[in-house]
CSV table of C-alpha atoms in Angstrom, one decimal:
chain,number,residue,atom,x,y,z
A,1,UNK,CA,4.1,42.7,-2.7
A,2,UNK,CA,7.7,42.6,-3.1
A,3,UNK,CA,9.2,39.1,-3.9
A,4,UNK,CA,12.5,38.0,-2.4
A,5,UNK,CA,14.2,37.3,-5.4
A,6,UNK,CA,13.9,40.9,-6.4
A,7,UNK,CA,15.6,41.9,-3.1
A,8,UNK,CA,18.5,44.3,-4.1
A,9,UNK,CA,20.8,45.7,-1.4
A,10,UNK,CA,19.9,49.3,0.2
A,11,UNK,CA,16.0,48.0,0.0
A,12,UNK,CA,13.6,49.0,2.7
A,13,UNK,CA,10.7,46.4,3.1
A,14,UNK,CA,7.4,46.7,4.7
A,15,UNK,CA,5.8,43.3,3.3
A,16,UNK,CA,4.1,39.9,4.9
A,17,UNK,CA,6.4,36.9,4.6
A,18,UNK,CA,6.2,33.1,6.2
A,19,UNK,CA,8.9,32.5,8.7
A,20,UNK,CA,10.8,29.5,7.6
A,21,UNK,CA,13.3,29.4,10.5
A,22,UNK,CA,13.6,31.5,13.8
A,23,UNK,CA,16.8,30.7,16.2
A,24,UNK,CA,17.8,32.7,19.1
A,25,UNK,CA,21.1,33.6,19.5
A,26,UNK,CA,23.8,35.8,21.2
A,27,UNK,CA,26.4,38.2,19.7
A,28,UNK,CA,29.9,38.1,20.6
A,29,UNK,CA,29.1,40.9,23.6
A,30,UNK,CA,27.0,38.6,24.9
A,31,UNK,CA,23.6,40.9,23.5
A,32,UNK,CA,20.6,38.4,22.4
A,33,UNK,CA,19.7,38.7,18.8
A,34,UNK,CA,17.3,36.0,15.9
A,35,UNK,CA,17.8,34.6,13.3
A,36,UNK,CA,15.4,34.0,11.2
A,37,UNK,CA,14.8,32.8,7.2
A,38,UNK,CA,11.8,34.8,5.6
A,39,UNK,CA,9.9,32.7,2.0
A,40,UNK,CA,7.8,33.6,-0.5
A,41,UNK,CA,7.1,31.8,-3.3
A,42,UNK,CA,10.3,33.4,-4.8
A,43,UNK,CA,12.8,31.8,-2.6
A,44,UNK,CA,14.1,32.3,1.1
A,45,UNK,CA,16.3,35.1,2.4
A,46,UNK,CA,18.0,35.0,5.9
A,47,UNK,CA,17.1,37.8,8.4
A,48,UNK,CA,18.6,39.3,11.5
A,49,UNK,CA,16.5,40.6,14.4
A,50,UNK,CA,19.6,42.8,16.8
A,51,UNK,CA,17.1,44.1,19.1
A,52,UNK,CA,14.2,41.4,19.7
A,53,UNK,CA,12.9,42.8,23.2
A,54,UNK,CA,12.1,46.2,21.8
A,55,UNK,CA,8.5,47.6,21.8
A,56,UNK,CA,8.3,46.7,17.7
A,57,UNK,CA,8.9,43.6,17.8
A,58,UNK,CA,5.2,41.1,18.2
A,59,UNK,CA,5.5,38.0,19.3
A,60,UNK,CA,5.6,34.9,16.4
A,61,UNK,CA,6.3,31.8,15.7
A,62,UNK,CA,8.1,29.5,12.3
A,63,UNK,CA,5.2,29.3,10.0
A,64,UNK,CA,3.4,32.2,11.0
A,65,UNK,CA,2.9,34.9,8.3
A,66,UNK,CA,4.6,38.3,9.5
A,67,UNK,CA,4.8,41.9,8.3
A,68,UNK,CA,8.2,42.3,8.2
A,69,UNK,CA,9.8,46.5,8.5
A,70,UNK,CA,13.2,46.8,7.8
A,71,UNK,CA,16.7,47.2,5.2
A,72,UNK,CA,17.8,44.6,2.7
A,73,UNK,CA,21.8,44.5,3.5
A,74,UNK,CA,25.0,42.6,2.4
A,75,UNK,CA,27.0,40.4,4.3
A,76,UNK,CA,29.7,37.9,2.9
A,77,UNK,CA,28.4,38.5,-0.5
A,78,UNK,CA,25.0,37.9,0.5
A,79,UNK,CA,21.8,39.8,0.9
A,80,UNK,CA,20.3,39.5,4.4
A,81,UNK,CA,17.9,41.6,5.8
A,82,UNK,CA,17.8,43.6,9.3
A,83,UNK,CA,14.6,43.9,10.8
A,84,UNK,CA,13.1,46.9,12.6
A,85,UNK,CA,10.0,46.0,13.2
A,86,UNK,CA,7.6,42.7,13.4
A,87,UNK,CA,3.8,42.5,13.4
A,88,UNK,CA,2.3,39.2,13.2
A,89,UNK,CA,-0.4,39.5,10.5
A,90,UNK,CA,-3.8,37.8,10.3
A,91,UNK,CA,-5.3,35.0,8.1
A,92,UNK,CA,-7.1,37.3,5.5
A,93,UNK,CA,-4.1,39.9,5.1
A,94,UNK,CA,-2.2,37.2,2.9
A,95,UNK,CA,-2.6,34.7,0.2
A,96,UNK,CA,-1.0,31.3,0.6
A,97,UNK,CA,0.0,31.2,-2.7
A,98,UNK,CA,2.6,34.2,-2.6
A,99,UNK,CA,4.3,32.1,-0.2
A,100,UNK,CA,5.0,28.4,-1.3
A,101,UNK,CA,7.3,27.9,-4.4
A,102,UNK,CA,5.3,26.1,-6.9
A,103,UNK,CA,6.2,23.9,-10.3
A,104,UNK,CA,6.0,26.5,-13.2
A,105,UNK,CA,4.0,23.9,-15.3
A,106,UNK,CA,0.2,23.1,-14.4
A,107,UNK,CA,-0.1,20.4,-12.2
A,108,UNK,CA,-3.4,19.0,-13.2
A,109,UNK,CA,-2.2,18.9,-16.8
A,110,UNK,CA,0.7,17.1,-15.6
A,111,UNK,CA,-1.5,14.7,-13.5
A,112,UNK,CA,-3.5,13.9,-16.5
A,113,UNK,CA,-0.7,13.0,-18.5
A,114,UNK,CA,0.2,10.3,-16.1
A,115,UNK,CA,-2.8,9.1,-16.2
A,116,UNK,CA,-2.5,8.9,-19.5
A,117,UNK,CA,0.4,6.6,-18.7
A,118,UNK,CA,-1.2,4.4,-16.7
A,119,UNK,CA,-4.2,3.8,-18.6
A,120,UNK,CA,-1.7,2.4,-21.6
A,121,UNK,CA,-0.8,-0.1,-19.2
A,122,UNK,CA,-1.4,-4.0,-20.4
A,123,UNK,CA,-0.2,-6.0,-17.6
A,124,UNK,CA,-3.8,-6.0,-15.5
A,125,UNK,CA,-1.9,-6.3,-12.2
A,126,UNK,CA,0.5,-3.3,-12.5
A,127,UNK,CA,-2.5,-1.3,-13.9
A,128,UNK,CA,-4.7,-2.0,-11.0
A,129,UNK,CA,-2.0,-1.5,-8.8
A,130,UNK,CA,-1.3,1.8,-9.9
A,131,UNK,CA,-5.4,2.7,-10.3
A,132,UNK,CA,-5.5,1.9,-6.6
A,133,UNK,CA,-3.3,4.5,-5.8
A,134,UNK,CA,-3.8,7.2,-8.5
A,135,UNK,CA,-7.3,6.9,-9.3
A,136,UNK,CA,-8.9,6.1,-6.5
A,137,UNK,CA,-6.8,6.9,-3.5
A,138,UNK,CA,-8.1,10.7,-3.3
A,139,UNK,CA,-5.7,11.2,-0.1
A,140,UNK,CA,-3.2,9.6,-1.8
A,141,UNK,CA,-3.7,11.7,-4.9
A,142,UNK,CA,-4.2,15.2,-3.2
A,143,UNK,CA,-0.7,14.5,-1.5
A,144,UNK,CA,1.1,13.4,-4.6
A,145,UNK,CA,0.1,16.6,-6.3
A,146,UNK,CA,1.1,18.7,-3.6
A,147,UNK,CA,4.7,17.1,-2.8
A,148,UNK,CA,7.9,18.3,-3.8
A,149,UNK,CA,10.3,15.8,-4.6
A,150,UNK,CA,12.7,16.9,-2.0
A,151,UNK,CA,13.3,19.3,1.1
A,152,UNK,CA,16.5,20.9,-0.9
A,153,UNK,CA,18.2,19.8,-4.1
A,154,UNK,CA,16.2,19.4,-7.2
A,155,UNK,CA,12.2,19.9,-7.7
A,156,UNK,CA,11.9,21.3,-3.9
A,157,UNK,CA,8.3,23.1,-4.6
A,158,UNK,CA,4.7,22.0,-4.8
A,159,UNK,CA,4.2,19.9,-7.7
A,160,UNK,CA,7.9,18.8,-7.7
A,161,UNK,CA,7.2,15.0,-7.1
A,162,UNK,CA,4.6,15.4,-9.8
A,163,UNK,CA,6.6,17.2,-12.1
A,164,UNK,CA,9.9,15.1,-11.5
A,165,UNK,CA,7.6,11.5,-11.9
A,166,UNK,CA,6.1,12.5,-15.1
A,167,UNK,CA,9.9,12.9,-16.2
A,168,UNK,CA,11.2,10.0,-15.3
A,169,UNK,CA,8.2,7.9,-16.6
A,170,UNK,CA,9.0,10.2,-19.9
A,171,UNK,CA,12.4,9.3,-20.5
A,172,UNK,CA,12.0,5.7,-19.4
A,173,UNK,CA,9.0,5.4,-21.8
A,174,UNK,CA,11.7,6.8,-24.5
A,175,UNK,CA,13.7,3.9,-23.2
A,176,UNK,CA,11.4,1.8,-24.2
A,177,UNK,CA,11.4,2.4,-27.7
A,178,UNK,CA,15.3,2.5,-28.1
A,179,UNK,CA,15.8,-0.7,-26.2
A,180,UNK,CA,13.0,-3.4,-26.9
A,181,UNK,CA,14.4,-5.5,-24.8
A,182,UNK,CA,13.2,-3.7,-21.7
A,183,UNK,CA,9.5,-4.3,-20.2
A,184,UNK,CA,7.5,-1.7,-20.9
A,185,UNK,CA,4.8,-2.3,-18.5
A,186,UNK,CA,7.5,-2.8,-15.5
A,187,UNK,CA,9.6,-0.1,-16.2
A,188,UNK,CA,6.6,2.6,-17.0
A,189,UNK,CA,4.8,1.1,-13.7
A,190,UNK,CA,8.0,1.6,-11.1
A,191,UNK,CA,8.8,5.2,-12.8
A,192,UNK,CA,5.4,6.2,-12.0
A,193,UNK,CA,5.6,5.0,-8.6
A,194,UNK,CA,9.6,5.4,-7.9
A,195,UNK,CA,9.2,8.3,-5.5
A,196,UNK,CA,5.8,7.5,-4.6
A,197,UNK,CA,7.3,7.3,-0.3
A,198,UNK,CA,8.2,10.9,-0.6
A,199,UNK,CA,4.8,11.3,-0.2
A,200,UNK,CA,4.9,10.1,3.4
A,201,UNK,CA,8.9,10.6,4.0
A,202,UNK,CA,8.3,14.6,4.0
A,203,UNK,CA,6.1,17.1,5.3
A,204,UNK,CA,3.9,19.1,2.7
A,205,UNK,CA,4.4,22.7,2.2
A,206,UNK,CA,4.9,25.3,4.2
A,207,UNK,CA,7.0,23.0,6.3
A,208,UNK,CA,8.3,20.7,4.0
A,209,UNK,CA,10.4,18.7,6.7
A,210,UNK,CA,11.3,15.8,6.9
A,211,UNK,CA,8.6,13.2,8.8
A,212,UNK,CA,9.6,10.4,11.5
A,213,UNK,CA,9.2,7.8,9.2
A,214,UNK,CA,11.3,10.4,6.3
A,215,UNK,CA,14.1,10.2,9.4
A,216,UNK,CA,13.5,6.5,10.2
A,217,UNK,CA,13.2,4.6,7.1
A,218,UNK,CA,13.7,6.8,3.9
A,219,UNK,CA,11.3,7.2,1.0
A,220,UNK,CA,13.2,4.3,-1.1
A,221,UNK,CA,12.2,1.8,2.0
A,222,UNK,CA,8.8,3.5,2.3
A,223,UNK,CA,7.7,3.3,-1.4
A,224,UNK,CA,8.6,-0.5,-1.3
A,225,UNK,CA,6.1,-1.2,1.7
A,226,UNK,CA,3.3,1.1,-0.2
A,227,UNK,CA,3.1,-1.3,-3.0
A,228,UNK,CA,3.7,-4.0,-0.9
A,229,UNK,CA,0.7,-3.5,1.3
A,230,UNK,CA,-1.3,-2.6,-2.0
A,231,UNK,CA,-0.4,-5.8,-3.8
A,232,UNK,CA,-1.8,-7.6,-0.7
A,233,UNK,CA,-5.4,-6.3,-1.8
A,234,UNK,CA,-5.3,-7.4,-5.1
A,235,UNK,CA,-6.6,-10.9,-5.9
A,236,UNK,CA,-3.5,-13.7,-7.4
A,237,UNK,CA,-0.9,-10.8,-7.5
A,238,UNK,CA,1.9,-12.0,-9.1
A,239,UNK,CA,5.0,-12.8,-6.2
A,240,UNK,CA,7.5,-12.2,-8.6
A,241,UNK,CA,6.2,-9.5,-10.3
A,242,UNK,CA,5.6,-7.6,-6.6
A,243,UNK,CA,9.2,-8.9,-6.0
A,244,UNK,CA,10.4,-7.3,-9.7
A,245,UNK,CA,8.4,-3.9,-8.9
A,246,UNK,CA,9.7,-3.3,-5.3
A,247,UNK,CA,13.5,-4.4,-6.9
A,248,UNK,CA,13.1,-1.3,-9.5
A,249,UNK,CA,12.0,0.7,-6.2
A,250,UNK,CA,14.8,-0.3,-3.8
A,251,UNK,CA,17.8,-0.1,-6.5
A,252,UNK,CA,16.7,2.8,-7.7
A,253,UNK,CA,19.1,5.6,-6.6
A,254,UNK,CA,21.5,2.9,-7.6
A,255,UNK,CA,24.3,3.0,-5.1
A,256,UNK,CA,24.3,1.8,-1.5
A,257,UNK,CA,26.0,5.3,-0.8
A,258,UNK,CA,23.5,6.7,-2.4
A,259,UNK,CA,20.5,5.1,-0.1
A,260,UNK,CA,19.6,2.3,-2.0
A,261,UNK,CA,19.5,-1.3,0.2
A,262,UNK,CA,19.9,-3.0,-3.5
A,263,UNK,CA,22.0,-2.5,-6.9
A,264,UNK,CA,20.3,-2.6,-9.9
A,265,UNK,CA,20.0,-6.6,-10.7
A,266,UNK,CA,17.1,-5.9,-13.8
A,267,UNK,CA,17.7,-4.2,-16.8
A,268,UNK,CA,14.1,-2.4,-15.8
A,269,UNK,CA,16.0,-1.0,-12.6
A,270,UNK,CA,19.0,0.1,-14.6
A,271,UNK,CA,17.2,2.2,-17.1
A,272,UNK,CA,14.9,3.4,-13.7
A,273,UNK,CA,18.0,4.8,-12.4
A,274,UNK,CA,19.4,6.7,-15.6
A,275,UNK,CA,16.2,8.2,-15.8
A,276,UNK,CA,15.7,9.4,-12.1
A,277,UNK,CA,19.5,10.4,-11.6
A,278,UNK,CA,19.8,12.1,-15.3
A,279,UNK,CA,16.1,13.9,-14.5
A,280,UNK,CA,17.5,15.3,-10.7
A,281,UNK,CA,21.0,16.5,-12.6
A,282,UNK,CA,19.4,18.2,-15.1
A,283,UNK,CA,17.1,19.9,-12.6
A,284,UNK,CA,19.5,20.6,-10.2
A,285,UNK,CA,21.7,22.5,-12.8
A,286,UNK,CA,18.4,24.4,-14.6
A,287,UNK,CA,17.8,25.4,-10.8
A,288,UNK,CA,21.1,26.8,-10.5
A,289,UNK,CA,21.3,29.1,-13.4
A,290,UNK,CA,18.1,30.9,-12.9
A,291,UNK,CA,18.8,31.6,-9.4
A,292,UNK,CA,21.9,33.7,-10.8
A,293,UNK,CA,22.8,36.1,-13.5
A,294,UNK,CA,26.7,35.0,-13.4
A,295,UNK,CA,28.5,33.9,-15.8
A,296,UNK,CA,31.8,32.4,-14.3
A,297,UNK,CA,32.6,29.2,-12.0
A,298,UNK,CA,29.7,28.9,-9.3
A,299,UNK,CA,31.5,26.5,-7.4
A,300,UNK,CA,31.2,23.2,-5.8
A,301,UNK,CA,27.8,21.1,-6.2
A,302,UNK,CA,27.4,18.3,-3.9
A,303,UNK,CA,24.5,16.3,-5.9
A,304,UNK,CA,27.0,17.1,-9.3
A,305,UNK,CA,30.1,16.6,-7.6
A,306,UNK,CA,32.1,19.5,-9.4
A,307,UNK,CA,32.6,23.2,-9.4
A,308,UNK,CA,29.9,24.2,-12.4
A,309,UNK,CA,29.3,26.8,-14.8
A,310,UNK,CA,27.2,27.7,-17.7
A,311,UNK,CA,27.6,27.2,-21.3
A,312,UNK,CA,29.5,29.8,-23.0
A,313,UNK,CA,27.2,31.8,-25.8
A,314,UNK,CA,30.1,31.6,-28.4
C-alpha cells in the first residue's frame, strides 16, 4: 500500500483508503463534481471526483473503505488527487490499522505507567476515585485508550488522550518536586483525569467527530459531572475535596476564552494548566515540523498564536 504522506505530484494510485469527507458540488459551468478527503494512517489528502456519474465510479459512502484509481496533482501549492475510478472494497480486502493515525509510543505501556501513578496515590478517596474509573470501568478503560485528545490540533490520533494524560500527570508530578507547596495527591489525581470528558465529548476513530454532548457541553463541563457522579458512589467523600478536584477540572484550560467556566483559584489548578497548555504547545509544534521538510516561516498558528518556524542548525 501506498501511504498518503508519500504522495508526490505526477503519482498514479490504485490503493484502498477510508473516505473522511464526501461533498457534492458544482463547477463554475454548472457541471456536478465531489469532493472528497481520502486517510490512512499517514494523514488525509483532499480528492476531486469531475465526472461522478460515469460507469467507474461505485456507489459509497464517508467511512467506507474504497479503492481509489487515479493522478496525484497540485493545486495552490497542494497535492490533491483526481479520481478516475471508484470501487467500494469489502471488509477482508483491508486492515483497519493502515487507516487510523495512531500514537507512535505503545499504548499499553503508557496505560501501565498511569497506573503506576495512581497506585502511588495516598489520599484513599482520590485513589478509589480514580480505581473506579481506570481499573475497573473496562468501558471506560477501552475508550480512554482509544481516544485522541482532540478532532484537530495536538494529539488527534488513537492513543492521543492516553499519550497527552500521561504528560500532563508527568510534568505536574515534576511539579511536585520543585514546588512542595503543591498537593501531590490533588494535583497528580486531576492531571490524570483532566481530559477524562474527551472521552464522551468525541467520537472514536474512524469518525473522530464531535458528539451531541462534545457540541452541547464540552469535555471541561463533561469531565466535572464524571467525577461528580463517581464521588456519589463512594462512601464519606470528601465535599471539599470533590469541590477542589472538579475546580482543577473546570479552570483548567485557564481562560474563560479559552472554555473554562472558572480561573485557576488553587495553586493545584495553576500548575494543572501549565502542564496541559505547555504539553498541547509542544505537541502542536512537534506535529508541525514532521509534517514538513521546510525550513523557512510556516505561517500563522492559531493554538500558538504566531507565524512559526524551526530552529536554525547553526
Amino acid at each position: 500500500m501506498k501511504y498518503i504522506e508519500a504522495f508526490k505530484e505526477s503519482d498514479r494510485i490504485s490503493d484502498i483508503y477510508l473516505i473522511k469527507h464526501k461533498q457534492s458540488a458544482v463547477t463554475k459551468n454548472g457541471k456536478p463534481y465531489e469532493n472528497l478527503i481520502l486517510q490512512d494512517k499517514t494523514g488525509t489528502i483532499d480528492a476531486k471526483i469531475w465526472d461522478p456519474n460515469s460507469a467507474g465510479i461505485d456507489d459509497f459512502e464517508v467511512l467506507d473503505y474504497v479503492e481509489i484509481f487515479g493522478d496525484v496533482n497540485s493545486f495552490q501549492g497542494a497535492l490533491q488527487v483526481s479520481v478516475k475510478r471508484v470501487r467500494k472494497s469489502h471488509e477482508g480486502e483491508y486492515d483497519p490499522a493502515d487507516y487510523l493515525p495512531v500514537s507512535s509510543k505503545n499504548i499499553d505501556d503508557m496505560y501501565s505507567e498511569l497506573l503506576g501513578y495512581i497506585s502511588k496515590l495516598s489520599n484513599v478517596y482520590l485513589k478509589k476515585l480514580l480505581e473506579s474509573f481506570f481499573v475497573e470501568d473496562q468501558a471506560f478503560v477501552k475508550s480512554f485508550k482509544m481516544s485522541s485528545a482532540a478532532k484537530a490540533v495536538h494529539h488527534g490520533f488513537v492513543g492521543g488522550l492516553l499519550e497527552h494524560t500521561l504528560s500532563v500527570t508527568k510534568l505536574c508530578d515534576y511539579y511536585t518536586k520543585a514546588y512542595p507547596v503543591l498537593k501531590k495527591d490533588l494535583l497528580i489525581a486531576a492531571a490524570i483525569c483532566h481530559d477524562m470528558g474527551k472521552t464522551r465529548e468525541l467520537s472514536l476513530f474512524p469518525e473522530n467527530d464531535y458528539t451531541d454532548d462534545g457540541q452541547l457541553l464540552g469535555h471541561i463541563v463533561i469531565g466535572s459531572e464524571m467525577i461528580s457522579e463517581r464521588a456519589k458512589q463512594i462512601e464519606g467523600f470528601p465535599k471539599v475535596l470533590l469541590a477542589e478536584m472538579k475546580h482543577c477540572i473546570l479552570a483548567h484550560h485557564g481562560e474563560y476564552e479559552y472554555g473554562s467556566p472558572k480561573k485557576p483559584a488553587l495553586i493545584e489548578a495553576v500548575a494543572l494548566n501549565f502542564a496541559d497548555n505547555t504539553d498541547a504547545k509542544m505537541e502542536t509544534m512537534t506535529e508541525l515540523f514532521a509534517s514538513t521538510t521546510e525550513n523557512g516561516w510556516l505561517g500563522y498558528n492559531r493554538l500558538l498564536e504566531s507565524n512559526v518556524r524551526k530552529t536554525s542548525e547553526i
